[in-house]
Short mmCIF file of C-alpha atoms in Angstrom, two decimals:
data_model
loop_
_atom_site.label_atom_id
_atom_site.label_comp_id
_atom_site.label_asym_id
_atom_site.label_seq_id
_atom_site.Cartn_x
_atom_site.Cartn_y
_atom_site.Cartn_z
CA MET A 267 50.26 79.60 4.83
CA ARG A 268 52.11 78.76 1.73
CA LEU A 269 51.04 74.92 1.34
CA LEU A 270 47.64 76.11 1.89
CA ARG A 271 47.26 77.86 -0.84
CA ARG A 272 48.88 75.21 -2.39
CA LEU A 273 46.37 72.78 -1.45
CA ASP A 274 44.22 71.14 -4.39
CA VAL A 275 40.61 72.76 -3.51
CA PRO A 276 38.29 70.46 -5.42
CA LEU A 277 39.71 67.28 -4.13
CA LEU A 278 39.36 68.81 -0.49
CA ILE A 279 35.98 70.38 -1.04
CA ALA A 280 34.29 66.46 -2.72
CA THR A 281 36.24 64.84 -0.16
CA LEU A 282 34.39 66.73 2.96
CA ALA A 283 31.65 66.75 1.19
CA THR A 284 31.32 62.67 0.67
CA VAL A 285 32.35 62.35 4.10
CA LEU A 286 29.60 64.31 5.23
CA ILE A 287 27.10 62.57 3.09
CA GLY A 288 28.68 59.96 4.25
CA ILE A 289 27.29 60.46 8.18
CA ILE A 290 24.15 61.68 7.51
CA ALA A 291 24.09 58.32 5.87
CA ILE A 292 24.68 56.54 8.06
CA TYR A 293 22.53 58.82 10.78
CA SER A 294 19.80 57.14 8.30
CA ALA A 295 20.75 53.08 7.88
CA THR A 296 21.36 52.86 11.54
CA TYR A 297 18.17 55.34 13.38
CA HIS A 298 15.43 52.49 12.90
CA ASN A 299 17.85 49.23 14.27
CA ASP A 300 16.77 47.95 17.55
CA SER A 301 20.79 47.96 18.74
CA ILE A 302 22.13 51.12 20.96
CA SER A 303 25.88 50.16 19.39
CA VAL A 304 24.64 50.27 15.98
CA GLN A 305 22.80 53.11 16.48
CA ASN A 306 25.54 54.94 17.40
CA ALA A 307 27.63 54.20 14.42
CA TRP A 308 27.36 57.52 12.85
CA ILE A 309 28.58 58.87 16.12
CA LYS A 310 31.39 57.11 15.74
CA GLN A 311 32.20 57.59 11.58
CA LEU A 312 31.92 61.38 12.85
CA GLN A 313 34.68 61.12 15.64
CA PHE A 314 36.64 58.70 13.28
CA ALA A 315 36.23 61.35 10.63
CA ILE A 316 37.84 64.03 13.06
CA LEU A 317 40.90 62.23 13.97
CA ALA A 318 41.78 60.68 10.44
CA PHE A 319 40.83 64.73 8.72
CA ALA A 320 43.66 65.75 11.04
CA VAL A 321 46.01 62.71 10.48
CA ALA A 322 45.80 63.67 6.57
CA ILE A 323 46.15 67.29 7.53
CA ALA A 324 49.57 65.52 9.35
CA VAL A 325 50.85 64.21 5.74
CA VAL A 326 50.01 67.01 4.09
CA TYR A 327 52.68 69.30 6.23
CA ILE A 328 55.19 66.03 6.62
CA PRO A 329 58.74 67.80 5.08
CA GLU A 330 59.09 66.64 1.18
CA LYS A 331 61.27 63.22 0.43
CA VAL A 332 60.01 61.75 4.01
CA ILE A 333 57.63 59.62 2.88
CA TYR A 334 59.94 58.47 0.20
CA SER A 335 63.15 57.74 2.79
CA VAL A 336 60.63 55.96 5.04
CA ALA A 337 58.27 53.37 2.22
CA TYR A 338 60.21 50.59 2.77
CA LEU A 339 59.53 50.51 6.82
CA LEU A 340 55.95 51.91 6.45
CA TYR A 341 55.57 48.09 4.38
CA LEU A 342 57.67 46.87 6.55
CA PHE A 343 55.93 47.33 10.31
CA SER A 344 52.53 46.97 7.34
CA ILE A 345 53.28 43.41 7.47
CA VAL A 346 54.09 43.23 11.24
CA SER A 347 50.43 43.83 11.70
CA LEU A 348 48.68 42.11 9.89
CA VAL A 349 50.78 39.13 11.04
CA ALA A 350 50.21 40.53 14.27
CA VAL A 351 46.19 40.24 13.33
CA LEU A 352 46.56 36.32 12.29
CA MET A 353 47.57 35.48 16.11
CA TRP A 354 45.85 38.07 18.42
CA GLY A 355 43.13 39.31 16.07
CA THR A 356 39.13 39.21 17.50
CA GLY A 357 36.52 39.38 15.31
CA ASP A 358 34.47 36.64 13.55
CA ALA A 359 37.25 36.28 11.30
CA THR A 360 40.05 37.75 12.88
CA ARG A 361 40.50 41.17 10.84
CA TRP A 362 41.05 43.29 13.88
CA LEU A 363 43.74 44.58 16.55
CA ARG A 364 42.17 45.60 19.39
CA LEU A 365 44.25 48.64 20.53
CA GLY A 366 42.93 49.91 24.10
CA PRO A 367 39.34 51.77 23.37
CA VAL A 368 39.73 51.40 19.78
CA MET A 369 40.02 48.50 17.15
CA LEU A 370 41.54 48.66 13.57
CA GLN A 371 41.61 46.84 10.84
CA PRO A 372 45.48 46.80 9.89
CA SER A 373 44.77 45.32 5.98
CA GLU A 374 43.01 48.89 5.17
CA LEU A 375 46.00 50.46 6.38
CA ALA A 376 48.62 48.48 4.77
CA LYS A 377 47.11 49.48 1.34
CA ILE A 378 48.77 52.37 1.88
CA ALA A 379 52.22 51.51 2.91
CA THR A 380 51.71 48.93 0.08
CA ILE A 381 51.42 51.36 -2.63
CA ILE A 382 54.71 53.44 -1.17
CA ALA A 383 56.46 50.94 -0.89
CA LEU A 384 55.62 49.70 -4.94
CA ALA A 385 55.65 53.23 -5.57
CA ARG A 386 59.63 53.55 -4.98
CA TYR A 387 60.30 50.11 -5.57
CA LEU A 388 59.31 51.22 -9.13
CA SER A 389 60.73 55.15 -9.82
CA ASP A 390 64.37 53.75 -8.34
CA ARG A 391 64.17 51.03 -11.70
CA ASN A 392 65.88 53.36 -15.44
CA THR A 393 63.27 52.10 -18.31
CA GLU A 394 65.95 49.56 -19.34
CA HIS A 395 65.62 47.70 -15.78
CA ILE A 396 61.78 47.94 -15.20
CA ASN A 397 61.34 45.68 -18.71
CA SER A 398 63.58 43.01 -16.39
CA PHE A 399 61.63 39.52 -15.03
CA ASN A 400 63.90 40.54 -12.32
CA SER A 401 62.12 43.59 -11.24
CA PHE A 402 58.67 42.00 -12.43
CA LEU A 403 59.32 39.30 -9.32
CA GLY A 404 60.50 42.32 -7.10
CA ALA A 405 57.66 44.03 -7.98
CA LEU A 406 55.08 41.08 -7.32
CA PHE A 407 56.58 40.40 -4.02
CA PHE A 408 55.93 43.79 -2.28
CA VAL A 409 51.81 42.67 -3.38
CA LEU A 410 51.84 38.71 -2.99
CA VAL A 411 53.25 39.21 0.46
CA PRO A 412 50.22 41.45 1.91
CA ILE A 413 47.39 39.48 -0.06
CA ALA A 414 48.83 36.07 1.68
CA LEU A 415 48.45 37.32 4.64
CA ILE A 416 45.13 38.48 4.11
CA VAL A 417 43.82 35.68 2.56
CA ARG A 418 45.00 33.23 5.86
CA GLN A 419 41.95 36.08 7.69
CA PRO A 420 40.46 35.39 5.90
CA ASP A 421 39.23 38.72 4.00
CA LEU A 422 39.30 37.50 -0.13
CA GLY A 423 38.00 40.65 -0.54
CA THR A 424 40.64 42.91 0.71
CA ALA A 425 43.15 40.72 -0.15
CA ILE A 426 42.60 41.20 -4.45
CA SER A 427 42.12 44.81 -4.71
CA PHE A 428 45.79 44.86 -3.40
CA GLY A 429 45.85 43.15 -7.47
CA ALA A 430 43.94 46.04 -8.58
CA PRO A 431 47.65 48.85 -8.51
CA PHE A 432 50.18 46.37 -9.59
CA PHE A 433 48.80 46.51 -13.39
CA PRO A 434 48.39 50.28 -13.33
CA MET A 435 51.24 51.86 -11.36
CA LEU A 436 53.72 48.73 -14.07
CA TYR A 437 52.92 50.05 -17.37
CA TRP A 438 52.90 53.49 -16.17
CA ALA A 439 56.50 53.17 -14.84
CA GLY A 440 57.62 52.27 -18.19
CA MET A 441 56.96 48.77 -18.76
CA ARG A 442 56.42 47.03 -22.35
CA LYS A 443 52.26 46.63 -22.90
CA PHE A 444 52.94 43.31 -24.20
CA PHE A 445 54.99 42.46 -21.29
CA ILE A 446 52.01 43.21 -19.49
CA PHE A 447 50.14 41.16 -21.19
CA LEU A 448 51.97 37.74 -20.70
CA VAL A 449 51.86 38.52 -17.03
CA ILE A 450 48.05 39.16 -17.27
CA SER A 451 47.77 36.74 -19.31
CA PRO A 452 47.14 34.27 -16.52
CA LEU A 453 44.50 36.36 -14.84
CA ILE A 454 42.66 35.92 -17.72
CA SER A 455 42.87 32.10 -18.28
CA VAL A 456 41.54 31.81 -15.05
CA PHE A 457 38.71 34.60 -15.94
CA CYS A 458 37.95 32.28 -18.71
CA SER A 459 37.83 29.01 -16.57
CA LEU A 460 34.93 30.13 -14.10
CA ASP A 461 32.23 27.55 -15.57
CA PRO A 462 29.12 30.06 -13.87
CA LEU A 463 30.28 32.56 -15.56
CA TRP A 464 30.26 31.54 -19.21
CA GLN A 465 27.72 27.84 -18.35
CA GLN A 466 28.33 25.28 -20.86
CA ASN A 467 30.54 27.57 -23.44
CA THR A 468 33.09 27.53 -20.72
CA PRO A 469 35.79 24.77 -22.29
CA TYR A 470 35.13 26.46 -25.60
CA VAL A 471 36.07 29.70 -23.81
CA PHE A 472 39.33 28.33 -22.04
CA ALA A 473 40.22 26.45 -24.68
CA VAL A 474 40.21 29.90 -27.69
CA PHE A 475 41.54 31.97 -25.08
CA VAL A 476 44.77 29.53 -24.17
CA VAL A 477 44.99 28.81 -27.88
CA GLY A 478 44.48 32.64 -29.16
CA SER A 479 47.19 34.13 -26.41
CA THR A 480 50.05 31.61 -27.58
CA PHE A 481 50.01 32.24 -31.26
CA LEU A 482 50.04 35.95 -30.49
CA ILE A 483 52.78 35.58 -27.85
CA HIS A 484 54.80 33.17 -31.15
CA HIS A 485 54.06 35.23 -32.93
CA PHE A 486 55.25 38.76 -31.45
CA MET A 487 57.97 37.33 -29.31
CA ARG A 488 59.61 34.22 -31.78
CA ARG A 489 60.91 32.40 -28.73
CA LEU A 490 59.67 28.76 -28.35
CA TRP A 491 60.09 28.71 -24.59
CA LEU A 492 58.34 31.46 -24.02
CA THR A 493 56.31 30.33 -25.94
CA ILE A 494 55.17 27.14 -24.71
CA SER A 495 56.26 28.44 -21.54
CA MET A 496 52.79 30.69 -21.08
CA ALA A 497 50.91 27.92 -22.54
CA VAL A 498 51.90 25.95 -19.60
CA VAL A 499 51.12 28.57 -17.59
CA ASN A 500 48.20 29.33 -18.84
CA THR A 501 46.89 26.45 -19.11
CA SER A 502 47.42 25.45 -15.88
CA ALA A 503 46.53 29.16 -13.56
CA GLY A 504 42.81 27.76 -15.54
CA LEU A 505 43.03 23.88 -14.34
CA LEU A 506 44.30 25.31 -11.02
CA THR A 507 41.62 27.98 -10.85
CA VAL A 508 38.82 25.11 -11.25
CA TYR A 509 40.52 22.65 -8.30
CA PHE A 510 40.80 25.68 -5.65
CA LEU A 511 36.89 26.29 -6.22
CA GLU A 512 35.84 23.02 -5.92
CA ASN A 513 38.17 22.30 -2.80
CA PHE A 514 39.30 25.10 -1.23
CA LEU A 515 36.56 27.84 -0.94
CA HIS A 516 34.65 28.51 1.76
CA PRO A 517 30.99 28.08 1.71
CA TYR A 518 30.58 31.63 1.84
CA GLN A 519 33.14 32.53 -0.75
CA LYS A 520 31.24 29.37 -3.50
CA ALA A 521 27.61 31.12 -1.90
CA ARG A 522 28.27 34.38 -2.99
CA ILE A 523 29.71 33.48 -5.70
CA MET A 524 26.75 31.60 -7.79
CA THR A 525 24.65 34.07 -6.23
CA PHE A 526 26.35 36.53 -8.15
CA PHE A 527 25.10 34.85 -11.59
CA ASN A 528 21.96 33.69 -9.62
CA PRO A 529 20.47 35.68 -7.06
CA GLU A 530 17.32 34.56 -7.92
CA SER A 531 18.48 30.84 -6.82
CA ASP A 532 18.52 31.46 -3.24
CA PRO A 533 16.54 34.27 -2.89
CA LEU A 534 15.98 34.02 1.25
CA GLY A 535 19.21 33.16 1.93
CA SER A 536 22.67 34.37 -0.48
CA GLY A 537 20.96 35.80 -2.34
CA TRP A 538 18.81 37.88 -0.45
CA ASN A 539 21.45 40.61 0.48
CA ILE A 540 21.40 41.40 -3.51
CA ILE A 541 18.00 40.72 -4.54
CA GLN A 542 16.99 43.50 -1.45
CA SER A 543 19.32 45.63 -2.66
CA LYS A 544 18.40 46.01 -5.58
CA ILE A 545 14.74 46.82 -4.33
CA ALA A 546 15.69 49.78 -2.41
CA ILE A 547 17.82 51.38 -5.55
CA GLY A 548 14.51 50.44 -7.91
CA SER A 549 12.06 51.88 -5.24
CA GLY A 550 13.74 55.52 -4.78
CA GLY A 551 12.49 56.73 -8.03
CA LEU A 552 13.83 60.02 -9.27
CA THR A 553 13.93 62.24 -6.06
CA GLY A 554 14.22 58.98 -3.21
CA LYS A 555 12.03 58.92 -0.62
CA GLY A 556 13.26 60.89 1.43
CA LEU A 557 15.95 61.08 4.94
CA LEU A 558 14.76 58.24 7.05
CA GLU A 559 12.27 56.95 4.82
CA GLY A 560 13.64 54.14 3.22
CA THR A 561 11.27 51.10 3.42
CA GLN A 562 13.19 48.52 3.18
CA THR A 563 16.31 50.07 5.72
CA LYS A 564 13.81 51.06 7.98
CA HIS A 565 12.24 47.68 8.18
CA GLN A 566 15.38 45.99 8.30
CA PHE A 567 15.67 44.20 5.42
CA LEU A 568 18.57 45.32 4.16
CA PRO A 569 21.03 43.36 5.50
CA ALA A 570 24.74 45.85 6.53
CA ALA A 571 22.71 49.04 5.49
CA HIS A 572 25.56 50.86 7.05
CA THR A 573 28.61 49.81 5.91
CA ASP A 574 28.58 46.91 2.41
CA PHE A 575 25.35 48.59 1.40
CA ILE A 576 25.35 51.72 1.81
CA PHE A 577 25.01 53.37 -1.15
CA SER A 578 21.21 51.02 -1.40
CA VAL A 579 20.50 53.24 1.55
CA ILE A 580 21.69 56.84 -0.22
CA ALA A 581 19.55 55.66 -3.55
CA GLU A 582 17.03 53.99 -1.64
CA GLU A 583 16.36 57.97 0.67
CA GLY A 584 18.27 60.13 -1.79
CA GLY A 585 17.11 58.55 -5.20
CA PHE A 586 18.61 58.63 -8.61
CA VAL A 587 19.26 62.59 -7.90
CA MET A 588 21.54 61.96 -4.67
CA ALA A 589 23.05 58.65 -6.40
CA LEU A 590 24.04 60.73 -9.38
CA ILE A 591 25.44 63.36 -6.82
CA VAL A 592 27.47 60.96 -5.12
CA LEU A 593 28.70 59.31 -8.05
CA GLY A 594 30.03 63.06 -9.76
CA LEU A 595 32.15 63.60 -6.17
CA PHE A 596 34.01 60.10 -6.46
CA PHE A 597 34.29 61.48 -10.41
CA LEU A 598 35.39 64.48 -9.22
CA LEU A 599 38.68 62.58 -6.78
CA ILE A 600 39.58 60.40 -8.85
CA TYR A 601 40.26 62.90 -11.71
CA ARG A 602 41.74 65.24 -9.73
CA ALA A 603 44.07 62.06 -8.47
CA LEU A 604 44.75 61.08 -11.38
CA HIS A 605 46.06 65.02 -12.57
CA ILE A 606 48.25 65.28 -9.79
CA ALA A 607 49.72 62.29 -10.88
CA SER A 608 50.16 63.44 -14.04
CA MET A 609 51.58 66.63 -12.95
CA ALA A 610 54.02 65.05 -10.34
CA ASN A 611 57.47 66.31 -11.97
CA ASN A 612 58.98 62.33 -10.66
CA ALA A 613 58.04 58.84 -11.09
CA PHE A 614 57.81 58.34 -6.93
CA TYR A 615 54.88 60.95 -6.41
CA GLY A 616 53.42 59.74 -9.99
CA LEU A 617 53.50 56.66 -9.39
CA THR A 618 52.01 57.15 -5.87
CA ALA A 619 48.72 59.02 -6.70
CA LEU A 620 48.07 56.49 -9.20
CA GLY A 621 48.60 53.51 -7.10
CA LEU A 622 45.87 55.31 -4.83
CA ALA A 623 43.20 56.62 -7.62
CA VAL A 624 43.59 52.93 -8.61
CA MET A 625 42.50 51.70 -5.06
CA LEU A 626 39.44 54.30 -5.15
CA THR A 627 38.14 53.68 -8.09
CA PHE A 628 38.59 49.83 -7.51
CA HIS A 629 36.30 50.42 -4.15
CA VAL A 630 34.33 52.06 -6.00
CA PHE A 631 33.43 49.86 -9.12
CA ILE A 632 33.28 47.15 -6.24
CA ASN A 633 30.98 47.86 -4.49
CA VAL A 634 28.43 50.06 -6.10
CA GLY A 635 28.82 47.11 -8.68
CA MET A 636 28.27 44.74 -6.09
CA THR A 637 24.91 46.79 -4.70
CA ILE A 638 23.25 47.22 -8.53
CA GLY A 639 23.99 43.15 -9.20
CA VAL A 640 26.61 43.60 -11.45
CA MET A 641 29.77 42.71 -8.91
CA PRO A 642 30.45 40.34 -6.71
CA ILE A 643 29.35 40.67 -2.85
CA THR A 644 32.90 40.97 -1.28
CA GLY A 645 32.15 43.40 1.11
CA LEU A 646 34.70 46.25 0.40
CA PRO A 647 33.70 49.26 1.96
CA LEU A 648 32.98 52.03 0.10
CA PRO A 649 35.31 55.38 0.57
CA PHE A 650 34.33 58.20 2.75
CA LEU A 651 30.74 56.44 2.95
CA SER A 652 30.67 52.58 4.24
CA SER A 653 30.60 52.85 8.47
CA GLY A 654 34.11 51.63 9.39
CA GLY A 655 37.47 53.72 10.96
CA SER A 656 39.95 52.43 9.47
CA SER A 657 38.84 52.22 5.93
CA LEU A 658 38.03 56.09 6.71
CA LEU A 659 40.89 56.47 8.09
CA SER A 660 43.21 55.11 5.25
CA ASN A 661 41.05 56.73 2.92
CA LEU A 662 42.03 60.26 4.22
CA ILE A 663 45.17 59.75 4.80
CA ALA A 664 45.64 58.42 0.96
CA ILE A 665 43.79 61.64 0.27
CA GLY A 666 46.54 63.67 2.68
CA LEU A 667 49.30 62.15 0.54
CA LEU A 668 47.54 63.43 -3.05
CA LEU A 669 47.55 67.31 -1.67
CA HIS A 670 51.08 65.97 -0.63
CA ILE A 671 52.29 65.21 -3.33
CA ASP A 672 50.84 68.28 -5.40
CA THR A 673 51.51 70.58 -2.93
CA TYR A 674 55.38 69.52 -3.42
CA ARG A 675 54.96 67.77 -7.07
CA HIS A 676 57.55 71.05 -8.28
CA GLU A 677 60.26 70.22 -5.16
CA PHE A 678 61.17 66.63 -4.76
#
């Protein structure tokens, strides 16, 4: 009872409300579908919600220090499960493992394990050691291993999501801002080398960044070997990106990138999803068309309505008001997660809570941005709302961990 009284009530209520909205939205999105299995997606979501809430409650009551003690073991188990997917996985992209009657996507649970393991690694290093290059390489190792395995599935969108908490957690752990710029500059170089983004100006944008970053690095660090090394790394990152995009991406991945920049270039093909999503959201108006009455959803113009584009269904049938309520609930969830991170009295709990907050933020930002056309289609689910048992289980475990951290924040 003492622990029950200390639970973060706003976080718990926001989670329950979001999951409930998700089940209703999935019911509406699948109601007019001809497939019985799709029509029953909301029942499966409800069943997983009950199971996931039970697991989340169990996580809250795990004794203090246990999560810290088993962090590396959980990470190792997640890596083994990702290897098992490559060997025995099922599905079009071999992303799932069948465990009896249940299909699980290990990459969803691996996100949680990676954040916990990275939090322990960073929390074990003091301020002096956190800024060493060896510490950075060690932290990078925890992220790159699952990313490499997930890219092989292939699932590029999920792989990218593993990198989202990395730099915020490094910053929270005490790494210097300029050192973070050093390690993130190759990623900026990659961004500047994307031809569809800058069109005819790509070479100039890329050159300006390489020259400007080289000048800044030399100005602040005053080490010639570091300046030359970073200039070579940043230049190579951009050039290799261009080569990789041309020679290694799957056709559907190239189509997603090109569709993001110009959906109307193939309105009946790769641009269909995003065009229909924007129509659905825009047609919802202020108060929406009503439950089960969304035309894009009802007439099945909107693909993956109950999974990738569930936010489009909510906006079409509930309008701007319902979309705003959903975004408000997400804002409350993320705010409470960051508050828990700031209130934790030890580095491990604080880093774990921050990583989970960033993970949720990244998924919301990418998925909602995807549905309104400001982000490329990646297939990342919307937390608590998109149909998918593994995603729901992973996100509710994250909430259970946040409640656990908030409960024991003074007792570690």
